Coordinates of C-alpha atoms in Angstrom, one line a residue:
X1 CA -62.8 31.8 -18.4
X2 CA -59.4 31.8 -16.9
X3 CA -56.7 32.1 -19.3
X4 CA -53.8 30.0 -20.2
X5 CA -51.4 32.4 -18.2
X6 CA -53.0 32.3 -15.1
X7 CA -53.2 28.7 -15.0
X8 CA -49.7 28.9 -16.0
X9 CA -49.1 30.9 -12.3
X10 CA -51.2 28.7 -10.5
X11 CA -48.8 25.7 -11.7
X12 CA -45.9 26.9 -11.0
X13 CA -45.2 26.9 -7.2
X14 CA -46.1 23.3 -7.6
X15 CA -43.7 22.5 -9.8
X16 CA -41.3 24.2 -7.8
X17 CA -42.5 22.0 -5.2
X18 CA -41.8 19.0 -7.3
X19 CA -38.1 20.0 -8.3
X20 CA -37.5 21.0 -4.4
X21 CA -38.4 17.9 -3.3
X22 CA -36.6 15.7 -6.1
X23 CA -33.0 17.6 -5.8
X24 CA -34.0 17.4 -1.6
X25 CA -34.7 13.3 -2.2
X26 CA -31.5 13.3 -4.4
X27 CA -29.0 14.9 -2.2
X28 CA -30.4 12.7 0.8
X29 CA -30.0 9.8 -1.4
X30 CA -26.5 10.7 -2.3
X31 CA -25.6 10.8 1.8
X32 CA -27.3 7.8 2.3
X33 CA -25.1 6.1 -0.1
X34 CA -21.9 7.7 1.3
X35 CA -23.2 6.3 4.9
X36 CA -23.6 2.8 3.7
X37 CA -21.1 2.7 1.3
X38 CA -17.7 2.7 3.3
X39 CA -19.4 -0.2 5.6
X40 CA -20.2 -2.6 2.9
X41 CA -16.4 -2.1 0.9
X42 CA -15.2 -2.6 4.6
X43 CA -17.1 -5.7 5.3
X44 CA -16.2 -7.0 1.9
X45 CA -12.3 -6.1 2.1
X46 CA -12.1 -8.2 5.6
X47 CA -13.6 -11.0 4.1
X48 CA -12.0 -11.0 0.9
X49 CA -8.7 -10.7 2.4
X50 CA -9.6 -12.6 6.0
X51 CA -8.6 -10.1 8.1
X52 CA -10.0 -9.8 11.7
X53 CA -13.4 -8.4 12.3
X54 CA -12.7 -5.4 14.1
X55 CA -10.0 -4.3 11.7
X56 CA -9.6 -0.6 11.9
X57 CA -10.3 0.3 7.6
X58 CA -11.4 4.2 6.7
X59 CA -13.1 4.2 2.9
X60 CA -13.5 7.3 0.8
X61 CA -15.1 7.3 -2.4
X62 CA -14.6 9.7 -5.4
X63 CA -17.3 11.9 -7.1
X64 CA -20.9 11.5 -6.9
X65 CA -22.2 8.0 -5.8
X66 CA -25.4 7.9 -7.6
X67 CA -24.7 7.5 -10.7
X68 CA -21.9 5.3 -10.4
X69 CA -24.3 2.9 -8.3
X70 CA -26.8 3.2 -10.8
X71 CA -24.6 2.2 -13.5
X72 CA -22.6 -0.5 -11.4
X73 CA -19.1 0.1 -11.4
X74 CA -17.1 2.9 -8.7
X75 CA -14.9 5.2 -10.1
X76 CA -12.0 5.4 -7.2
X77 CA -12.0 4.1 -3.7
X78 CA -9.5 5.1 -1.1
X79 CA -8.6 2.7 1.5
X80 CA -6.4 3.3 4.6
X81 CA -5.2 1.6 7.6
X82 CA -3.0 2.2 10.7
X83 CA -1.9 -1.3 11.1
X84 CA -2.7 -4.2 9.2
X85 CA -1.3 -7.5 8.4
X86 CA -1.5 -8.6 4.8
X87 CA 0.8 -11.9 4.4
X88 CA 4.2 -11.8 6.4
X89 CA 4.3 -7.4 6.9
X90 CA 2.2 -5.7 9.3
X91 CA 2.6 -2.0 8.2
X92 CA 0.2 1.2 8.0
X93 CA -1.9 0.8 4.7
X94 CA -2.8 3.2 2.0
X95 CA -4.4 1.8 -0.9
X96 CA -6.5 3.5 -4.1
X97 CA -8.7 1.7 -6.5
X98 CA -9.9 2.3 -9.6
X99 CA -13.3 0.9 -12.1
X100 CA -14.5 -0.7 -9.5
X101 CA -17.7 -3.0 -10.4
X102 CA -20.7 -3.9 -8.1
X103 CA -21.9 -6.7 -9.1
X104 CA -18.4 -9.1 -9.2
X105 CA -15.7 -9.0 -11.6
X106 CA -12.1 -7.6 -11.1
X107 CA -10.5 -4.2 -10.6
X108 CA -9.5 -1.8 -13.4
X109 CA -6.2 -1.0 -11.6
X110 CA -4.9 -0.5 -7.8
X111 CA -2.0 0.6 -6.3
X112 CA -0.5 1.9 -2.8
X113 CA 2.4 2.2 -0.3
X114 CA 2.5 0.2 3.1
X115 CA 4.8 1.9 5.8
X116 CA 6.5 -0.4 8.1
X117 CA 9.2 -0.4 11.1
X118 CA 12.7 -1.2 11.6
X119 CA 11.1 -4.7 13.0
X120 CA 9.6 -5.4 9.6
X121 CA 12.1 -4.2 8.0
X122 CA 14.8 -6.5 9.9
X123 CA 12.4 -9.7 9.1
X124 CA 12.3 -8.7 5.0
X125 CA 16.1 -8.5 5.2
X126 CA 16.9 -11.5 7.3
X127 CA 17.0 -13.8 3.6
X128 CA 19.8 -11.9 2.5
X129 CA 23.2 -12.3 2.7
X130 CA 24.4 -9.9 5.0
X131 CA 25.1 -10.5 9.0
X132 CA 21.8 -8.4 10.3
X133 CA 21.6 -8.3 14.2
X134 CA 20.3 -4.7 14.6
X135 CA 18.7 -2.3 11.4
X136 CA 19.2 1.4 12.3
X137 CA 17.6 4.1 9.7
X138 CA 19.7 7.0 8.3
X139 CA 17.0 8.8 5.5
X140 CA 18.1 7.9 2.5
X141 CA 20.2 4.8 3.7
X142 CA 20.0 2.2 6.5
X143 CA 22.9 0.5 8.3
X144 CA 22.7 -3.2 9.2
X145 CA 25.6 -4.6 12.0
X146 CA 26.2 -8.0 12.9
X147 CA 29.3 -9.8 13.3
X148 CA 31.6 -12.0 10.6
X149 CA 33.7 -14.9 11.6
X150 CA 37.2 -14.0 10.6
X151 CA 40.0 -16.2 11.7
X152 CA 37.4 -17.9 14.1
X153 CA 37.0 -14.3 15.7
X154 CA 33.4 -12.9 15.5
X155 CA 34.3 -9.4 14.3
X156 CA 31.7 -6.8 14.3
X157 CA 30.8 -4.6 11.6
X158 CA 28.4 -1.8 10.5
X159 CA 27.1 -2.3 6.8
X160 CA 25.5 1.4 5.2
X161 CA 23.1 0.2 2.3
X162 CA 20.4 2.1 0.1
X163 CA 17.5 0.2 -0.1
X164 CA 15.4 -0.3 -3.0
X165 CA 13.2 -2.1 -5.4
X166 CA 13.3 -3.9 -8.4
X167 CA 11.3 -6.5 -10.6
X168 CA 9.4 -7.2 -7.3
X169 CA 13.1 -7.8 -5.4
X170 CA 14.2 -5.6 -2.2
X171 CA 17.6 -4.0 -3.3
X172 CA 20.7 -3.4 -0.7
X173 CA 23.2 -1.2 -2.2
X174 CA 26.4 -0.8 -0.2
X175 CA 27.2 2.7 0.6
X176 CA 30.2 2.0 3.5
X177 CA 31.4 -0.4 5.6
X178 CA 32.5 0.0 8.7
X179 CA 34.6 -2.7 11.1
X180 CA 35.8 -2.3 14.9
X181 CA 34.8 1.5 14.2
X182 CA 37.4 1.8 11.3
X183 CA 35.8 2.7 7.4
X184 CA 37.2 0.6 5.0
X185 CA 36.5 1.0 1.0
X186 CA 36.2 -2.4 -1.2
X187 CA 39.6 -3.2 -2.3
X188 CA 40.1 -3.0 1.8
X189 CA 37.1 -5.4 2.3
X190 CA 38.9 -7.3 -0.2
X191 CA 42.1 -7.9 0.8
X192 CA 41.3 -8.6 4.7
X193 CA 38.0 -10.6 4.5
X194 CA 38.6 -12.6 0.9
X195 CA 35.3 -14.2 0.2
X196 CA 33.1 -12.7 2.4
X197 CA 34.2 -9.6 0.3
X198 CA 31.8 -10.4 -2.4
X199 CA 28.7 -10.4 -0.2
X200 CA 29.4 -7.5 1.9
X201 CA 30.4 -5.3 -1.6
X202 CA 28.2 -6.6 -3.9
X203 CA 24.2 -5.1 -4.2
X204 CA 22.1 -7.8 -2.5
X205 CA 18.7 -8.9 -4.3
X206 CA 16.0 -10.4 -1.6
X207 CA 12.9 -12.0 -3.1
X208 CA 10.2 -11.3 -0.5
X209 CA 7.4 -12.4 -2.6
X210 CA 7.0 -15.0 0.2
X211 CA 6.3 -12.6 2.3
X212 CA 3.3 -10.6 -0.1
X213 CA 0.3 -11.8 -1.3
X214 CA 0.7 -13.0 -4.9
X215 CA -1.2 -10.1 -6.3
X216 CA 0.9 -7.7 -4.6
X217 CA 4.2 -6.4 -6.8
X218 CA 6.8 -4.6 -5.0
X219 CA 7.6 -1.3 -7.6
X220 CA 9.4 0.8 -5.4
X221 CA 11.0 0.7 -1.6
X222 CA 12.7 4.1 0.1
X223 CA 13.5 5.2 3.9
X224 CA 11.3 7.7 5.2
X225 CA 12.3 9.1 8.9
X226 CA 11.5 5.9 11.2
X227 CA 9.9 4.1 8.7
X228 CA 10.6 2.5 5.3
X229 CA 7.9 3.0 2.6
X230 CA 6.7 0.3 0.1
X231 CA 5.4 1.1 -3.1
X232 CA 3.0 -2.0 -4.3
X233 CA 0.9 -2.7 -7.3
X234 CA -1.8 -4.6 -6.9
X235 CA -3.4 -7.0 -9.5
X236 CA -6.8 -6.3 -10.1
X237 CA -8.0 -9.6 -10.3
X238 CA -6.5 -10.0 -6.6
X239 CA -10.5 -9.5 -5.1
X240 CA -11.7 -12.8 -7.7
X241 CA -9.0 -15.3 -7.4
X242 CA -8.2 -16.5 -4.5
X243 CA -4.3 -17.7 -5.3
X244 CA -3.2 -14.4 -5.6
X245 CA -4.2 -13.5 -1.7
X246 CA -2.1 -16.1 -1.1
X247 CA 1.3 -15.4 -0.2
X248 CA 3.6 -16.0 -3.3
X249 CA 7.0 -18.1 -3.5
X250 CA 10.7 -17.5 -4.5
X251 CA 12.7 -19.6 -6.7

């Protein structure tokens, strides 16, 4: 009669077996899911937001895919892009998102920053104010010239502003002002250019929700080197209803 502890041994390289081969099936599982993943968020993104087919979009997602596909719903995504065109700004895209479900429904929360040029810059600014031929950056500030009539004379100037953000608004706060090479201080600006004074002293407010899908808020906006980085938050209902990938409208 063989006893209880042998068959014990005899059983227990096989269920070794078995749990090799179930963490082996899990773990290939696992990269599976990471290998597929990225494609289908990608393919989904591109339609969602119509952007063009080969549209160059890297997706990363946080912790351990299984479970989170089992149970329906992502934890995190990362999304980046070198270029891409959402509404009116083409700028470098980097983009997290958070409870994200499978099967339809809305974000928990997202949020990002979009870098863009001095070209996309110049076309956000162009609705303001303030005589903008040429945008030159100067980490924190940027200076804007252009050219004012003044006794039917086009005089040139250079106008140092910090930009900024604010309730969704781009913010241009004067710093200096500088005409035919000569710095002048606001009483100065005052007294020689009357009421063009106001707008070349005074902190310009841009609404660029024209410019931004209607999902996408505009928290914060800051110089960076060459480039000028936007803060965004997005609406997590942005990836259900389709008004708020529309571009959104000033008053």
């Amino acid at each position: 009669m063989i006893s209880a502890e042998r068959t014990r041994r005899a059983r227990w390289p096989w269920v070794l077996l078995v749990v090799v081969i179930l963490a082996v099936l899990v773990v290939a599982a696992e990269l599976i899911a990471r290998a597929v993943l990225p494609g289908v968020v990608r393919g989904i993104v591109i339609e969602q937001l119509e952007l063009p087919a080969d549209q160059q979009l890297d997706v990363d997602a946080a912790g351990i895919l299984l479970p989170q596909l089992i149970g329906g719903r992502l934890d995190q995504l990362h999304l980046t892009t070198g270029s891409v065109t959402i509404g009116g700004v083409t700028g470098a895209a980097d983009v997290t998102a958070t409870g994200i479900p499978l099967r339809g429904g809305d974000l928990e929360d997202a949020w990002g920053t979009v870098r863009i040029d001095d070209e996309q810059f110049t076309a956000l600014v162009a609705a303001s104010d303030l005589p903008i031929d040429t945008v030159e950056f100067d980490e924190p500030d940027v200076t804007v010239s252009g050219s004012v009539p003044v006794f039917g004379i086009l005089l040139p100037l250079a106008l140092t502003v910090t930009p900024g953000a604010d309730a969704g608004e781009l913010l241009l706060t004067p710093v200096s002002l500088q005409v035919a090479g000569t710095t002048l201080n606001a009483q100065q600006v005052a007294d020689r250019f009357g009421s063009i004074a106001e707008q070349l002293t005074q902190t310009q407010r841009i609404c660029i929700a024209d410019q931004l899908p209607a999902g996408l808020t505009m928290t914060g906006l800051a110089v960076d080197g060459n480039e000028v980085v936007v803060d965004v938050q997005v609406d997590g209902a942005i990836v259900t209803d389709e008004t708020l990938q529309e571009n959104g409208v000033c008053p």
